[in-house]
């Protein structure tokens, strides 16, 4: 598309933003994209070329799967040259997982990919969907004077804040501010103006092509510790046939019980080549395994640090790396490297 107007591709996957109340059951059900656009006549006022692609049927994001991430990536890949940016309309429930996954699947991304949705359907009077959609489109089309995009990253835009996608977490099932980025500053704030935090935005290598990846290995589990957790439970989770990696959600700065059986279970597991990544149950802060005796025991058992990763990011990064069928040592090394701005390591 050779045009002086910015061009944006809207990919509508589903979610509350495009739902309508079923008059018989009262439940929210998906409606199609044309109906959705009817509720946002403001889009016509943009001097942009806006095209759309609709999932058929649209899905509630609780049904999101890696094969659907691959579908989104294929759409972006096939349309990459024609558009300046991409906006993905997505349910909020698993939006942070999708944003994390896409940040790894779209290697050397040089264009904005902005996910958004809403807490209230776009057809309702007090909807937050219109605002989120309109500003997401504006961000997807925004460029520097030299023609490079302002935000060449996978992001979530929600309730006036633009967040790096693999740093965001859904925190609210009620209020409009549904997402937070606890461990990384917001990339932009939308008020009267959209103010970009330029120094926090990643700069890709424009001389390299964007490379799309599609494969995932889902033989992973997330295990949350709590006082009183039983050996039999840990034992059965760690012996699930085919298991390749565990995201272990520990206490505080990466601490876990020091009990002999617990450390032994972890050590035996890592010795079988299963990767165990330590992330904290706290929404803010990072794992520092050398800080307390309890953390050091985990290090000695072969557990690796997940630094300040969100759970959504840790689990999708593991599935992504395992999907590449690389040796365990390489997956461990990549888990401790910053691939797409997902962890803070010096
Ligand atoms: N259940 C919906 C979804 O994630 C919720 C939402 O969109 O906010 O698809």
Coordinates of C-alpha atoms and ligand atoms in Angstrom, one line a residue:
X1 CA 0.0 0.0 0.0
X2 CA 1.9 3.1 -1.2
X3 CA 0.1 6.0 0.5
X4 CA 1.0 9.1 2.4
X5 CA -1.7 8.2 5.0
X6 CA -0.7 5.8 7.8
X7 CA -2.2 2.4 7.4
X8 CA -3.3 0.1 10.3
X9 CA -4.5 -3.4 10.3
X10 CA -7.1 -4.2 13.0
X11 CA -7.1 -7.9 14.0
X12 CA -10.3 -8.7 15.9
X13 CA -9.9 -11.9 17.9
X14 CA -12.9 -11.4 20.2
X15 CA -13.4 -10.5 23.9
X16 CA -15.7 -8.2 25.8
X17 CA -15.0 -5.3 23.5
X18 CA -17.0 -6.9 20.7
X19 CA -19.7 -8.7 22.8
X20 CA -23.4 -8.0 23.2
X21 CA -25.8 -9.2 25.9
X22 CA -28.0 -12.2 24.9
X23 CA -31.5 -11.0 25.9
X24 CA -32.6 -14.5 26.9
X25 CA -29.7 -15.6 29.1
X26 CA -28.2 -12.2 30.0
X27 CA -24.7 -13.7 29.1
X28 CA -22.2 -11.7 27.0
X29 CA -21.7 -13.2 23.5
X30 CA -19.5 -12.2 20.6
X31 CA -20.9 -10.2 17.7
X32 CA -19.1 -9.5 14.4
X33 CA -16.6 -6.9 13.5
X34 CA -18.9 -4.8 11.2
X35 CA -21.4 -4.4 14.1
X36 CA -18.5 -3.4 16.3
X37 CA -17.3 -0.7 13.9
X38 CA -20.8 0.7 13.7
X39 CA -20.4 1.6 17.3
X40 CA -17.2 3.6 16.6
X41 CA -18.1 6.0 13.8
X42 CA -15.2 8.1 15.1
X43 CA -12.8 5.8 13.2
X44 CA -14.0 7.4 9.9
X45 CA -12.5 10.7 11.1
X46 CA -9.0 9.3 11.1
X47 CA -6.9 10.1 8.0
X48 CA -5.8 6.5 8.1
X49 CA -6.3 3.5 6.0
X50 CA -7.8 1.0 8.4
X51 CA -8.3 -2.6 7.2
X52 CA -9.5 -5.4 9.3
X53 CA -9.2 -9.1 9.8
X54 CA -11.7 -11.0 11.9
X55 CA -11.4 -14.3 13.7
X56 CA -14.3 -16.4 12.7
X57 CA -15.8 -17.1 15.1
X58 CA -14.4 -14.5 17.5
X59 CA -13.3 -16.1 20.8
X60 CA -13.5 -15.4 24.4
X61 CA -9.8 -15.0 25.3
X62 CA -10.1 -17.8 27.9
X63 CA -10.1 -20.1 24.8
X64 CA -6.8 -18.6 23.6
X65 CA -4.2 -21.3 22.5
X66 CA -0.7 -21.2 21.0
X67 CA -2.1 -22.2 17.6
X68 CA -4.2 -19.0 17.7
X69 CA -1.0 -17.0 18.5
X70 CA 0.5 -18.6 15.4
X71 CA -2.6 -17.5 13.5
X72 CA -2.1 -13.9 14.7
X73 CA 1.6 -14.0 13.8
X74 CA 0.8 -15.3 10.3
X75 CA -1.6 -12.5 9.7
X76 CA 1.0 -9.9 10.8
X77 CA 3.7 -11.6 8.8
X78 CA 1.6 -11.8 5.6
X79 CA 0.6 -8.1 5.9
X80 CA 3.9 -6.8 7.4
X81 CA 5.0 -4.7 4.4
X82 CA 1.5 -3.2 3.7
X83 CA 0.8 -1.7 7.1
X84 CA 2.5 0.8 9.4
X85 CA 1.1 -0.8 12.5
X86 CA -1.2 -3.5 13.9
X87 CA -3.9 -3.3 16.5
X88 CA -5.2 -6.5 18.0
X89 CA -8.6 -6.5 19.7
X90 CA -8.4 -9.2 22.4
X91 CA -10.2 -10.3 25.5
X92 CA -8.5 -9.0 28.6
X93 CA -8.4 -12.4 30.5
X94 CA -5.4 -13.7 28.6
X95 CA -4.2 -10.6 26.8
X96 CA -1.0 -10.5 28.8
X97 CA -0.1 -14.1 27.8
X98 CA -0.8 -13.3 24.1
X99 CA 1.3 -10.1 24.3
X100 CA 4.2 -12.0 25.9
X101 CA 4.0 -14.8 23.4
X102 CA 3.9 -12.4 20.4
X103 CA 6.9 -10.4 21.8
X104 CA 9.0 -13.6 21.3
X105 CA 7.3 -14.8 18.1
X106 CA 7.9 -11.5 16.3
X107 CA 11.7 -11.4 16.4
X108 CA 13.3 -8.0 15.5
X109 CA 9.8 -6.4 15.3
X110 CA 10.1 -3.0 13.5
X111 CA 6.4 -1.9 13.7
X112 CA 3.9 -1.4 16.5
X113 CA 1.7 -4.2 17.5
X114 CA -0.8 -2.9 20.0
X115 CA -3.2 -5.1 21.9
X116 CA -6.3 -3.6 23.5
X117 CA -9.8 -4.6 24.6
X118 CA -12.3 -3.4 27.2
X119 CA -14.1 -4.1 30.4
X120 CA -17.5 -3.1 29.0
X121 CA -18.7 -4.0 25.5
X122 CA -18.3 -1.3 22.9
X123 CA -22.1 -1.0 22.4
X124 CA -22.7 0.0 26.1
X125 CA -23.1 3.6 27.2
X126 CA -20.1 3.8 29.6
X127 CA -17.8 1.6 27.5
X128 CA -14.1 2.0 27.8
X129 CA -13.7 0.2 24.5
X130 CA -14.0 3.2 22.2
X131 CA -11.3 5.2 24.0
X132 CA -9.0 2.2 24.1
X133 CA -9.5 1.4 20.4
X134 CA -9.1 4.9 19.1
X135 CA -5.9 5.6 21.1
X136 CA -4.4 2.2 20.2
X137 CA -4.9 3.0 16.5
X138 CA -3.3 6.4 17.0
X139 CA -0.3 4.8 18.7
X140 CA 0.0 2.1 16.1
X141 CA 0.3 4.8 13.4
X142 CA 2.6 7.2 15.3
X143 CA 5.9 7.9 13.7
X144 CA 9.0 10.0 14.3
X145 CA 9.8 12.8 11.8
X146 CA 12.3 10.5 10.1
X147 CA 9.5 8.0 9.4
X148 CA 10.4 5.3 12.0
X149 CA 7.6 4.2 14.3
X150 CA 7.5 5.6 17.8
X151 CA 6.7 2.3 19.4
X152 CA 8.1 -0.7 17.4
X153 CA 7.1 -3.2 20.2
X154 CA 4.3 -5.5 21.2
X155 CA 2.3 -3.5 23.7
X156 CA -0.9 -3.4 25.7
X157 CA -2.8 -0.1 25.6
X158 CA -5.4 0.1 28.4
X159 CA -7.1 2.9 30.3
X160 CA -4.6 5.7 29.2
X161 CA -1.4 3.6 29.6
X162 CA 0.8 2.0 27.1
X163 CA 2.7 -0.9 28.6
X164 CA 5.3 -3.3 27.2
X165 CA 3.3 -6.4 26.5
X166 CA 5.6 -8.9 28.2
X167 CA 5.7 -6.7 31.3
X168 CA 1.9 -6.3 31.7
X169 CA -0.4 -8.3 34.0
X170 CA -4.2 -8.3 34.4
X171 CA -4.9 -6.9 37.9
X172 CA -8.5 -5.9 37.9
X173 CA -11.6 -7.8 37.0
X174 CA -13.9 -4.8 37.8
X175 CA -12.3 -1.4 37.1
X176 CA -11.3 0.1 33.8
X177 CA -7.6 0.1 34.8
X178 CA -7.3 -3.7 34.1
X179 CA -3.6 -3.9 33.5
X180 CA -0.4 -2.9 35.3
X181 CA 3.3 -3.1 34.5
X182 CA 4.8 -3.4 37.9
X183 CA 8.5 -3.9 37.0
X184 CA 8.9 -1.6 34.0
X185 CA 7.8 2.0 33.4
X186 CA 4.9 2.6 31.1
X187 CA 5.9 3.4 27.5
X188 CA 3.4 6.2 27.1
X189 CA 0.6 7.9 28.9
X190 CA -2.5 9.2 27.0
X191 CA -4.0 12.4 28.4
X192 CA -4.7 15.5 26.3
X193 CA -1.5 14.5 24.5
X194 CA 0.1 11.1 24.1
X195 CA 3.4 11.4 26.0
X196 CA 5.9 8.8 25.0
X197 CA 8.7 7.6 27.4
X198 CA 11.1 7.5 24.5
X199 CA 14.1 6.2 26.6
X200 CA 12.1 3.2 27.8
X201 CA 11.1 2.1 24.2
X202 CA 13.2 -0.6 22.5
X203 CA 15.0 0.3 19.3
X204 CA 15.1 -2.5 16.7
X205 CA 17.8 -3.0 14.1
X206 CA 16.0 -1.6 11.0
X207 CA 18.6 -3.3 8.7
X208 CA 17.4 -6.7 9.8
X209 CA 14.2 -8.3 8.7
X210 CA 11.4 -9.2 11.1
X211 CA 11.5 -13.0 11.7
X212 CA 8.2 -14.8 12.6
X213 CA 8.3 -17.9 14.8
X214 CA 5.4 -20.3 15.2
X215 CA 6.3 -23.2 17.4
X216 CA 5.5 -23.9 21.0
X217 CA 6.0 -26.8 23.3
X218 CA 3.3 -26.7 26.0
X219 CA 4.8 -29.4 28.3
X220 CA 5.1 -26.9 31.1
X221 CA 3.5 -26.2 34.5
X222 CA 3.1 -23.3 36.8
X223 CA 3.4 -24.3 40.5
X224 CA 2.5 -21.8 43.3
X225 CA 4.0 -22.6 46.7
X226 CA 2.1 -22.1 49.9
X227 CA 2.8 -23.0 53.5
X228 CA 1.6 -26.6 54.0
X229 CA 2.1 -27.8 50.5
X230 CA 2.5 -31.5 50.5
X231 CA 5.3 -33.7 49.2
X232 CA 2.8 -36.0 47.4
X233 CA 1.4 -33.0 45.5
X234 CA 4.9 -31.7 44.5
X235 CA 6.0 -35.2 43.7
X236 CA 3.1 -35.9 41.3
X237 CA 3.4 -32.5 39.6
X238 CA 7.1 -32.9 39.0
X239 CA 6.5 -36.5 37.6
X240 CA 3.9 -35.6 35.1
X241 CA 4.9 -37.6 31.9
X242 CA 6.5 -35.4 29.3
X243 CA 7.0 -32.5 31.6
X244 CA 9.9 -30.2 30.4
X245 CA 9.7 -27.1 32.5
X246 CA 8.2 -25.6 35.7
X247 CA 7.6 -22.0 36.6
X248 CA 7.9 -22.1 40.4
X249 CA 6.1 -19.2 42.1
X250 CA 8.1 -18.7 45.3
X251 CA 7.8 -16.3 48.2
X252 CA 9.3 -12.8 48.4
X253 CA 12.6 -12.4 46.7
X254 CA 12.6 -16.1 45.5
X255 CA 12.4 -18.1 48.7
X256 CA 11.0 -21.5 49.3
X257 CA 10.8 -24.1 52.2
X258 CA 14.2 -25.5 53.2
X259 CA 12.7 -29.0 54.0
X260 CA 15.0 -31.8 53.0
X261 CA 12.3 -33.5 50.8
X262 CA 11.4 -30.3 49.0
X263 CA 15.0 -29.5 47.9
X264 CA 15.6 -33.2 47.1
X265 CA 12.5 -33.2 44.8
X266 CA 13.7 -30.1 43.0
X267 CA 17.3 -31.4 42.6
X268 CA 16.1 -34.7 41.3
X269 CA 13.9 -32.9 38.8
X270 CA 16.6 -30.6 37.4
X271 CA 18.9 -33.6 37.2
X272 CA 16.3 -35.3 34.9
X273 CA 16.8 -32.3 32.6
X274 CA 13.5 -30.5 33.6
X275 CA 14.0 -26.7 33.8
X276 CA 12.8 -25.0 36.9
X277 CA 12.4 -21.2 36.8
X278 CA 12.0 -19.3 40.0
X279 CA 9.7 -16.3 39.9
X280 CA 8.2 -14.4 42.9
X281 CA 4.5 -14.5 43.9
X282 CA 4.9 -10.7 44.6
X283 CA 3.6 -8.6 41.7
X284 CA 6.5 -6.1 42.1
X285 CA 10.2 -6.9 42.5
X286 CA 12.7 -9.5 41.4
X287 CA 14.0 -12.9 42.5
X288 CA 17.4 -12.7 44.2
X289 CA 18.4 -16.2 45.0
X290 CA 21.6 -15.3 46.7
X291 CA 19.9 -13.1 49.2
X292 CA 18.7 -15.7 51.7
X293 CA 19.8 -19.2 52.7
X294 CA 16.5 -20.5 51.3
X295 CA 17.2 -19.1 47.9
X296 CA 20.7 -20.4 47.8
X297 CA 19.4 -23.9 48.4
X298 CA 17.3 -23.5 45.3
X299 CA 20.3 -22.4 43.3
X300 CA 22.2 -25.5 44.5
X301 CA 19.2 -27.7 43.4
X302 CA 19.7 -26.4 39.8
X303 CA 16.8 -23.9 39.9
X304 CA 17.3 -20.9 37.7
X305 CA 16.2 -17.3 38.3
X306 CA 13.3 -15.8 36.4
X307 CA 14.4 -12.3 37.6
X308 CA 11.5 -9.9 37.6
X309 CA 9.5 -11.8 35.0
X310 CA 5.7 -11.8 35.1
X311 CA 4.1 -15.3 35.3
X312 CA 2.6 -14.8 31.9
X313 CA 5.9 -14.0 30.4
X314 CA 7.9 -16.8 32.1
X315 CA 5.5 -19.5 31.0
X316 CA 5.2 -18.3 27.4
X317 CA 8.9 -17.8 27.1
X318 CA 9.6 -21.3 28.2
X319 CA 7.0 -22.7 25.8
X320 CA 8.5 -20.7 23.0
X321 CA 12.1 -21.7 23.7
X322 CA 11.1 -25.4 24.2
X323 CA 9.3 -25.2 20.9
X324 CA 12.6 -24.6 19.2
X325 CA 13.8 -28.0 20.4
X326 CA 17.1 -26.7 21.6
X327 CA 19.2 -28.4 24.3
X328 CA 18.2 -27.9 27.9
X329 CA 21.4 -25.9 28.6
X330 CA 20.5 -23.5 25.8
X331 CA 16.9 -23.0 27.1
X332 CA 18.4 -22.2 30.5
X333 CA 20.8 -19.7 29.0
X334 CA 18.0 -18.0 27.0
X335 CA 15.8 -17.9 30.1
X336 CA 18.6 -15.8 31.8
X337 CA 18.9 -13.5 28.7
X338 CA 16.8 -10.5 27.8
X339 CA 15.2 -11.4 24.5
X340 CA 12.5 -8.8 24.1
X341 CA 12.8 -6.5 27.1
X342 CA 11.0 -9.0 29.3
X343 CA 13.4 -9.1 32.3
X344 CA 15.7 -6.5 34.0
X345 CA 19.2 -7.9 34.0
X346 CA 22.3 -5.7 34.1
Ligands
LIG1 N1 -13.8 -13.1 29.1 C1 -13.4 -11.9 28.3 C2 -12.2 -12.3 27.5 O1 -11.2 -12.3 27.9 C3 -13.1 -10.8 29.2 C4 -12.7 -9.5 28.5 O2 -12.6 -9.4 27.3 O3 -12.4 -8.5 29.2 O4 -12.4 -12.6 26.3

